Tab-separated table of C-alpha atoms and ligand atoms in Angstrom:
chain	number	residue	atom	x	y	z
A	1	MET	CA	73.049	42.842	-0.657
A	2	THR	CA	74.410	41.788	2.734
A	3	ASP	CA	73.553	44.238	5.536
A	4	TYR	CA	76.848	44.261	7.450
A	5	GLY	CA	75.606	46.603	10.173
A	6	LYS	CA	72.868	44.077	10.993
A	7	ARG	CA	75.413	41.257	11.160
A	8	PHE	CA	76.927	42.879	14.256
A	9	ARG	CA	73.562	43.451	16.001
A	10	LEU	CA	71.820	41.153	18.493
A	11	ASP	CA	68.292	42.568	18.369
A	12	GLY	CA	65.684	40.090	19.608
A	13	LYS	CA	68.312	37.728	21.044
A	14	VAL	CA	68.317	36.435	24.617
A	15	ALA	CA	71.644	36.038	26.438
A	16	LEU	CA	72.819	34.568	29.747
A	17	VAL	CA	76.162	35.728	31.174
A	18	SER	CA	77.596	33.922	34.210
A	19	GLY	CA	79.808	35.704	36.757
A	20	ALA	CA	78.465	39.047	35.555
A	21	ALA	CA	78.297	40.934	38.868
A	22	ARG	CA	81.605	42.661	38.165
A	23	GLY	CA	84.672	42.784	35.933
A	24	ILE	CA	84.669	41.324	32.438
A	25	GLY	CA	81.293	39.593	32.860
A	26	ALA	CA	79.539	42.830	33.848
A	27	GLU	CA	80.974	44.600	30.790
A	28	ILE	CA	79.961	41.706	28.509
A	29	ALA	CA	76.388	41.893	29.846
A	30	LEU	CA	76.300	45.671	29.216
A	31	ALA	CA	77.705	45.224	25.715
A	32	LEU	CA	75.230	42.471	24.777
A	33	ALA	CA	72.352	44.664	25.977
A	34	GLN	CA	73.675	47.646	23.998
A	35	ALA	CA	73.822	45.430	20.901
A	36	GLY	CA	70.106	44.687	21.363
A	37	ALA	CA	69.952	41.491	23.456
A	38	ARG	CA	67.881	40.918	26.575
A	39	VAL	CA	70.304	39.655	29.220
A	40	LEU	CA	69.987	37.341	32.207
A	41	VAL	CA	72.851	38.427	34.457
A	42	THR	CA	73.936	35.670	36.841
A	43	ASP	CA	76.471	35.465	39.642
A	44	VAL	CA	77.071	33.730	42.946
A	45	ALA	CA	77.587	37.215	44.508
A	46	ASP	CA	75.775	40.578	44.649
A	47	GLY	CA	72.257	39.133	44.421
A	48	GLY	CA	73.189	37.594	41.072
A	49	GLY	CA	74.493	40.895	39.690
A	50	ARG	CA	71.914	43.503	40.672
A	51	ALA	CA	74.294	46.430	40.051
A	52	THR	CA	74.940	45.207	36.495
A	53	VAL	CA	71.200	44.896	35.857
A	54	GLN	CA	70.700	48.426	37.196
A	55	ALA	CA	73.402	49.753	34.848
A	56	ILE	CA	71.821	47.998	31.848
A	57	ARG	CA	68.338	49.282	32.673
A	58	SER	CA	69.650	52.823	33.250
A	59	ALA	CA	71.110	52.705	29.738
A	60	GLY	CA	67.693	51.684	28.357
A	61	GLY	CA	68.443	47.966	28.065
A	62	SER	CA	66.560	44.913	29.289
A	63	ALA	CA	68.036	42.641	31.989
A	64	ASP	CA	67.299	40.585	35.092
A	65	ALA	CA	69.539	39.133	37.799
A	66	CYS	CA	69.746	35.530	38.998
A	67	VAL	CA	71.746	34.104	41.902
A	68	HIS	CA	73.672	31.234	40.349
A	69	ASP	CA	76.653	29.129	41.387
A	70	VAL	CA	78.081	27.622	38.179
A	71	THR	CA	79.308	24.495	39.983
A	72	ASP	CA	75.720	23.455	40.803
A	73	GLU	CA	73.780	21.653	38.046
A	74	ALA	CA	70.353	22.337	39.560
A	75	GLN	CA	71.173	26.057	39.580
A	76	TRP	CA	72.157	25.889	35.892
A	77	ALA	CA	68.820	24.248	35.063
A	78	ALA	CA	67.003	26.933	37.055
A	79	ALA	CA	68.921	29.833	35.454
A	80	VAL	CA	68.267	28.590	31.908
A	81	ALA	CA	64.609	27.953	32.774
A	82	LEU	CA	64.352	31.514	34.123
A	83	ALA	CA	65.721	32.936	30.846
A	84	GLN	CA	63.202	30.863	28.879
A	85	HIS	CA	60.333	31.798	31.197
A	86	ARG	CA	61.195	35.533	31.293
A	87	TYR	CA	62.203	36.002	27.644
A	88	GLY	CA	60.822	32.918	25.879
A	89	ARG	CA	64.118	31.531	24.578
A	90	LEU	CA	67.909	31.347	24.976
A	91	ASP	CA	70.196	32.291	22.070
A	92	ILE	CA	73.535	33.230	23.639
A	93	LEU	CA	75.449	31.807	26.608
A	94	VAL	CA	78.659	33.428	27.835
A	95	ASN	CA	80.506	31.143	30.260
A	96	ASN	CA	82.409	33.921	32.029
A	97	ALA	CA	82.459	32.994	35.739
A	98	GLY	CA	85.917	31.964	36.866
A	99	ILE	CA	88.345	31.980	39.762
A	100	GLU	CA	92.112	31.789	40.079
A	101	THR	CA	94.578	30.659	42.682
A	102	ALA	CA	98.327	31.036	42.947
A	103	ALA	CA	100.775	28.510	44.351
A	104	LEU	CA	103.928	26.757	43.270
A	105	LEU	CA	103.099	23.180	42.240
A	106	SER	CA	104.964	21.769	45.250
A	107	GLN	CA	102.771	23.924	47.554
A	108	CYS	CA	99.379	23.730	45.799
A	109	THR	CA	96.770	21.901	47.880
A	110	VAL	CA	94.523	19.342	46.222
A	111	GLU	CA	91.538	21.289	47.584
A	112	ASP	CA	92.640	24.470	45.787
A	113	PHE	CA	93.398	22.552	42.589
A	114	ARG	CA	89.984	20.856	42.628
A	115	ARG	CA	88.137	24.086	43.439
A	116	VAL	CA	89.641	25.901	40.426
A	117	LEU	CA	88.749	22.997	38.125
A	118	ASP	CA	85.263	22.778	39.616
A	119	VAL	CA	84.398	26.431	38.896
A	120	ASN	CA	86.404	26.956	35.698
A	121	VAL	CA	85.884	23.600	33.972
A	122	THR	CA	82.869	21.806	35.496
A	123	GLY	CA	81.045	25.155	35.556
A	124	VAL	CA	81.649	25.620	31.821
A	125	PHE	CA	80.702	22.000	31.052
A	126	LEU	CA	77.387	22.404	32.894
A	127	GLY	CA	76.701	25.667	31.105
A	128	ILE	CA	77.316	24.074	27.701
A	129	LYS	CA	75.143	21.077	28.611
A	130	HIS	CA	72.141	23.136	29.695
A	131	ALA	CA	72.532	25.612	26.844
A	132	ILE	CA	72.425	22.739	24.340
A	133	LEU	CA	69.263	21.404	25.984
A	134	ALA	CA	67.649	24.828	25.548
A	135	MET	CA	69.073	25.837	22.157
A	136	ALA	CA	69.100	22.629	20.106
A	137	PRO	CA	65.984	21.824	18.075
A	138	PRO	CA	63.186	21.060	18.712
A	139	GLN	CA	63.400	23.026	22.006
A	140	GLY	CA	65.371	25.906	20.455
A	141	GLU	CA	66.539	27.252	17.116
A	142	GLY	CA	70.304	27.002	17.615
A	143	GLY	CA	72.505	29.591	19.293
A	144	VAL	CA	75.953	30.696	20.296
A	145	ILE	CA	78.191	29.793	23.239
A	146	VAL	CA	81.274	31.852	24.105
A	147	ASN	CA	83.679	30.493	26.718
A	148	LEU	CA	86.169	32.626	28.652
A	149	SER	CA	89.498	30.874	28.468
A	150	SER	CA	92.712	32.934	28.709
A	151	VAL	CA	96.224	33.157	27.335
A	152	ALA	CA	96.708	30.922	30.377
A	153	GLY	CA	94.947	28.263	28.289
A	154	LEU	CA	97.647	28.562	25.617
A	155	ILE	CA	100.908	28.924	27.544
A	156	GLY	CA	102.259	28.250	31.053
A	157	THR	CA	103.715	30.541	33.741
A	158	THR	CA	105.180	29.942	37.202
A	159	GLY	CA	102.762	29.767	40.130
A	160	HIS	CA	99.415	29.297	38.373
A	161	ALA	CA	99.310	25.626	37.349
A	162	ALA	CA	95.721	24.990	38.458
A	163	TYR	CA	94.498	28.021	36.533
A	164	HIS	CA	96.480	27.065	33.392
A	165	THR	CA	95.111	23.521	33.603
A	166	SER	CA	91.556	24.816	33.842
A	167	LYS	CA	91.840	27.307	30.993
A	168	GLY	CA	93.549	24.746	28.750
A	169	ALA	CA	90.615	22.434	29.438
A	170	VAL	CA	88.144	25.183	28.502
A	171	ARG	CA	89.967	25.591	25.178
A	172	LEU	CA	89.502	21.918	24.228
A	173	LEU	CA	86.048	21.605	25.781
A	174	THR	CA	85.107	24.453	23.424
A	175	LYS	CA	86.435	22.583	20.382
A	176	ALA	CA	84.774	19.292	21.388
A	177	ALA	CA	81.445	21.045	21.946
A	178	ALA	CA	81.787	22.967	18.667
A	179	VAL	CA	82.372	19.808	16.608
A	180	GLU	CA	79.624	17.825	18.349
A	181	CYS	CA	77.075	20.642	18.075
A	182	ALA	CA	77.906	21.183	14.397
A	183	GLN	CA	77.917	17.516	13.384
A	184	LEU	CA	74.627	16.854	15.176
A	185	GLY	CA	73.046	19.750	13.273
A	186	THR	CA	72.078	21.708	16.381
A	187	GLY	CA	72.770	25.122	14.863
A	188	ILE	CA	74.912	25.975	17.905
A	189	ARG	CA	78.347	27.603	17.467
A	190	VAL	CA	80.934	27.421	20.279
A	191	ASN	CA	84.089	29.559	20.463
A	192	SER	CA	86.575	30.651	23.128
A	193	VAL	CA	88.264	33.959	23.926
A	194	HIS	CA	91.774	34.175	25.332
A	195	PRO	CA	92.594	37.481	27.038
A	196	ALA	CA	95.931	38.321	28.644
A	197	ILE	CA	95.852	40.506	31.784
A	198	VAL	CA	92.673	42.572	32.007
A	199	ALA	CA	92.266	45.366	34.563
A	200	THR	CA	89.764	43.779	36.972
A	201	GLU	CA	89.913	42.447	40.519
A	202	MET	CA	91.276	39.180	39.142
A	203	GLY	CA	93.848	41.012	37.021
A	204	THR	CA	95.087	42.916	40.080
A	205	ASN	CA	95.266	39.684	42.077
A	206	PHE	CA	97.360	38.040	39.353
A	207	ILE	CA	99.947	40.790	39.611
A	208	GLN	CA	99.948	40.688	43.424
A	209	HIS	CA	100.539	36.915	43.329
A	210	PHE	CA	103.924	37.456	41.684
A	211	VAL	CA	104.902	39.428	44.791
A	212	ASP	CA	103.318	36.886	47.182
A	213	LEU	CA	105.209	34.037	45.479
A	214	GLY	CA	108.508	35.914	45.776
A	215	LEU	CA	108.826	36.359	42.008
A	216	ALA	CA	108.864	40.183	42.219
A	217	PRO	CA	109.944	42.515	45.063
A	218	ASP	CA	106.813	44.692	44.999
A	219	TYR	CA	103.553	45.348	43.121
A	220	ALA	CA	104.930	48.184	40.964
A	221	THR	CA	107.840	46.045	39.753
A	222	ALA	CA	105.575	43.095	38.978
A	223	GLU	CA	103.095	45.347	37.172
A	224	GLY	CA	105.826	46.976	35.079
A	225	ALA	CA	107.356	43.657	34.057
A	226	ILE	CA	104.012	42.070	33.133
A	227	LYS	CA	102.878	45.179	31.241
A	228	ALA	CA	106.148	45.166	29.281
A	229	ALA	CA	105.350	41.599	28.161
A	230	HIS	CA	102.295	43.015	26.315
A	231	PRO	CA	103.768	44.575	23.117
A	232	LEU	CA	100.865	47.043	22.858
A	233	GLY	CA	102.104	48.400	26.198
A	234	ARG	CA	98.956	48.163	28.301
A	235	PHE	CA	96.662	45.704	30.023
A	236	GLY	CA	93.287	44.938	28.492
A	237	GLU	CA	90.096	46.702	29.505
A	238	PRO	CA	86.883	44.718	30.048
A	239	ALA	CA	85.474	46.484	26.964
A	240	ASP	CA	88.240	44.968	24.819
A	241	VAL	CA	86.926	41.515	25.729
A	242	ALA	CA	83.241	42.495	25.553
A	243	SER	CA	83.667	43.770	21.962
A	244	ALA	CA	85.076	40.400	20.929
A	245	VAL	CA	82.182	38.575	22.592
A	246	ILE	CA	79.689	40.679	20.600
A	247	TYR	CA	81.565	39.711	17.443
A	248	LEU	CA	81.415	35.996	18.319
A	249	ALA	CA	77.757	36.162	19.397
A	250	ALA	CA	76.625	37.941	16.236
A	251	ASP	CA	75.980	36.674	12.713
A	252	ALA	CA	79.259	38.363	11.692
A	253	THR	CA	80.913	35.086	12.773
A	254	ARG	CA	78.192	32.688	11.622
A	255	TRP	CA	80.830	30.494	9.871
A	256	MET	CA	83.121	30.434	12.918
A	257	THR	CA	83.016	27.597	15.432
A	258	GLY	CA	85.615	25.798	17.552
A	259	ALA	CA	87.902	28.800	17.158
A	260	GLU	CA	90.039	30.595	19.736
A	261	LEU	CA	90.117	34.385	19.618
A	262	VAL	CA	93.256	35.744	21.288
A	263	LEU	CA	92.984	39.223	22.852
A	264	ASP	CA	96.333	39.885	24.432
A	265	GLY	CA	97.994	43.058	23.191
A	266	GLY	CA	100.493	40.830	21.399
A	267	TYR	CA	101.502	38.888	24.560
A	268	THR	CA	101.612	35.450	22.898
A	269	ALA	CA	103.004	36.781	19.606
A	270	ALA	CA	106.222	38.071	21.155
B	301	NAD	N1	91.162	39.559	34.501
B	301	NAD	C1	92.023	38.896	33.734
B	301	NAD	O1	93.218	39.255	33.654
B	301	NAD	C2	91.567	37.712	32.927
B	301	NAD	C3	92.378	37.285	31.859
B	301	NAD	C4	91.979	36.201	31.085
B	301	NAD	C5	90.782	35.548	31.366
B	301	NAD	N2	90.021	35.974	32.403
B	301	NAD	C6	88.777	35.239	32.656
B	301	NAD	O2	87.675	36.107	32.479
B	301	NAD	C7	86.607	35.726	33.363
B	301	NAD	C8	86.188	36.926	34.194
B	301	NAD	O3	87.332	37.412	34.897
B	301	NAD	P1	87.333	38.767	35.749
B	301	NAD	O4	88.681	39.335	35.634
B	301	NAD	O5	86.149	39.601	35.427
B	301	NAD	O6	87.190	38.140	37.229
B	301	NAD	P2	86.579	38.750	38.571
B	301	NAD	O7	87.175	37.972	39.675
B	301	NAD	O8	86.743	40.219	38.579
B	301	NAD	O9	85.018	38.396	38.440
B	301	NAD	C9	84.606	37.060	38.401
B	301	NAD	C10	83.121	36.971	38.696
B	301	NAD	O10	82.778	35.579	38.733
B	301	NAD	C11	81.970	35.340	39.868
B	301	NAD	N3	82.082	33.938	40.309
B	301	NAD	C12	83.136	33.341	40.932
B	301	NAD	N4	82.839	32.066	41.228
B	301	NAD	C13	81.580	31.841	40.781
B	301	NAD	C14	80.706	30.726	40.788
B	301	NAD	N5	81.068	29.558	41.364
B	301	NAD	N6	79.487	30.842	40.230
B	301	NAD	C15	79.105	32.027	39.655
B	301	NAD	N7	79.874	33.118	39.639
B	301	NAD	C16	81.094	33.026	40.189
B	301	NAD	C17	82.453	36.321	40.916
B	301	NAD	O11	81.490	36.539	41.937
B	301	NAD	C18	82.754	37.553	40.069
B	301	NAD	O12	81.610	38.384	39.950
B	301	NAD	C19	87.145	34.551	34.191
B	301	NAD	O13	86.754	33.333	33.617
B	301	NAD	C20	88.650	34.726	34.081
B	301	NAD	O14	89.338	33.526	34.307
B	301	NAD	C21	90.368	37.035	33.179
């Protein structure tokens, strides 16, 4: 008989979460550890995510921190090698690190546009590449990659074209990687998650940008209007996203690859 409880557990697995010093990434790292995984927490800031590691260890979990800029290929190779050296393997990669910028298209600088694509797209590409090198046989035994896209990868809004472009690219990079990994028999599944506004520093910045761009008179008005666009009537919490990542990382979804899981309080259904 199938043990369904076990299908949602990650005992014995090794995970790497990028951009996990704060926000959604920190919560994903905590959730993976609670589900039984050992977690390499990486970030360009906060010593690679020392506070997150402390929180995981305080809760009885196993984690280490690694300073890691996702735009740098040598740092990807080093981070994956550290996971393999410390824990002996890599089973789960969560490409979470991301940045946003706000500007009308006529005002957006090419530097800002390129920077968003560099972190949000090239960073995810490099993560997928180095995860495959570690997870595909004979080096590894397969694995799971979860990419943070966004509802911004499904629809457009005013003032965030670079971000939409990047998250749309993550959506299709996920599908291309999923098909290639499956057809080459690597045993690696690749899926994307698509949250609407989540209450983090980035979420707050998104709302403020509507004021900065002259699209709302003040923060409270912008917040009210954006919240009202979520039929469930609230923004997401990092835990709402982390729960979905556990689901995608676990054997519960072992027949799921190249899929996009939308977590948006009904935003794109309305
Ligand atoms: N907050 C939202 O409303 C929302 C909605 C949908 C998708 N997302 C996506 O979820 C992910 C996490 O978002 P968040 O809200 O927690 O953001 P956040 O800004 O609160 O945290 C992002 C983390 O990424 C790190 N980071 C930035 N550039 C990096 C780089 N070059 N290398 C390594 N780390 C880097 C930062 O230091 C930070 O710790 C992002 O990919 C974001 O686009 C967020």
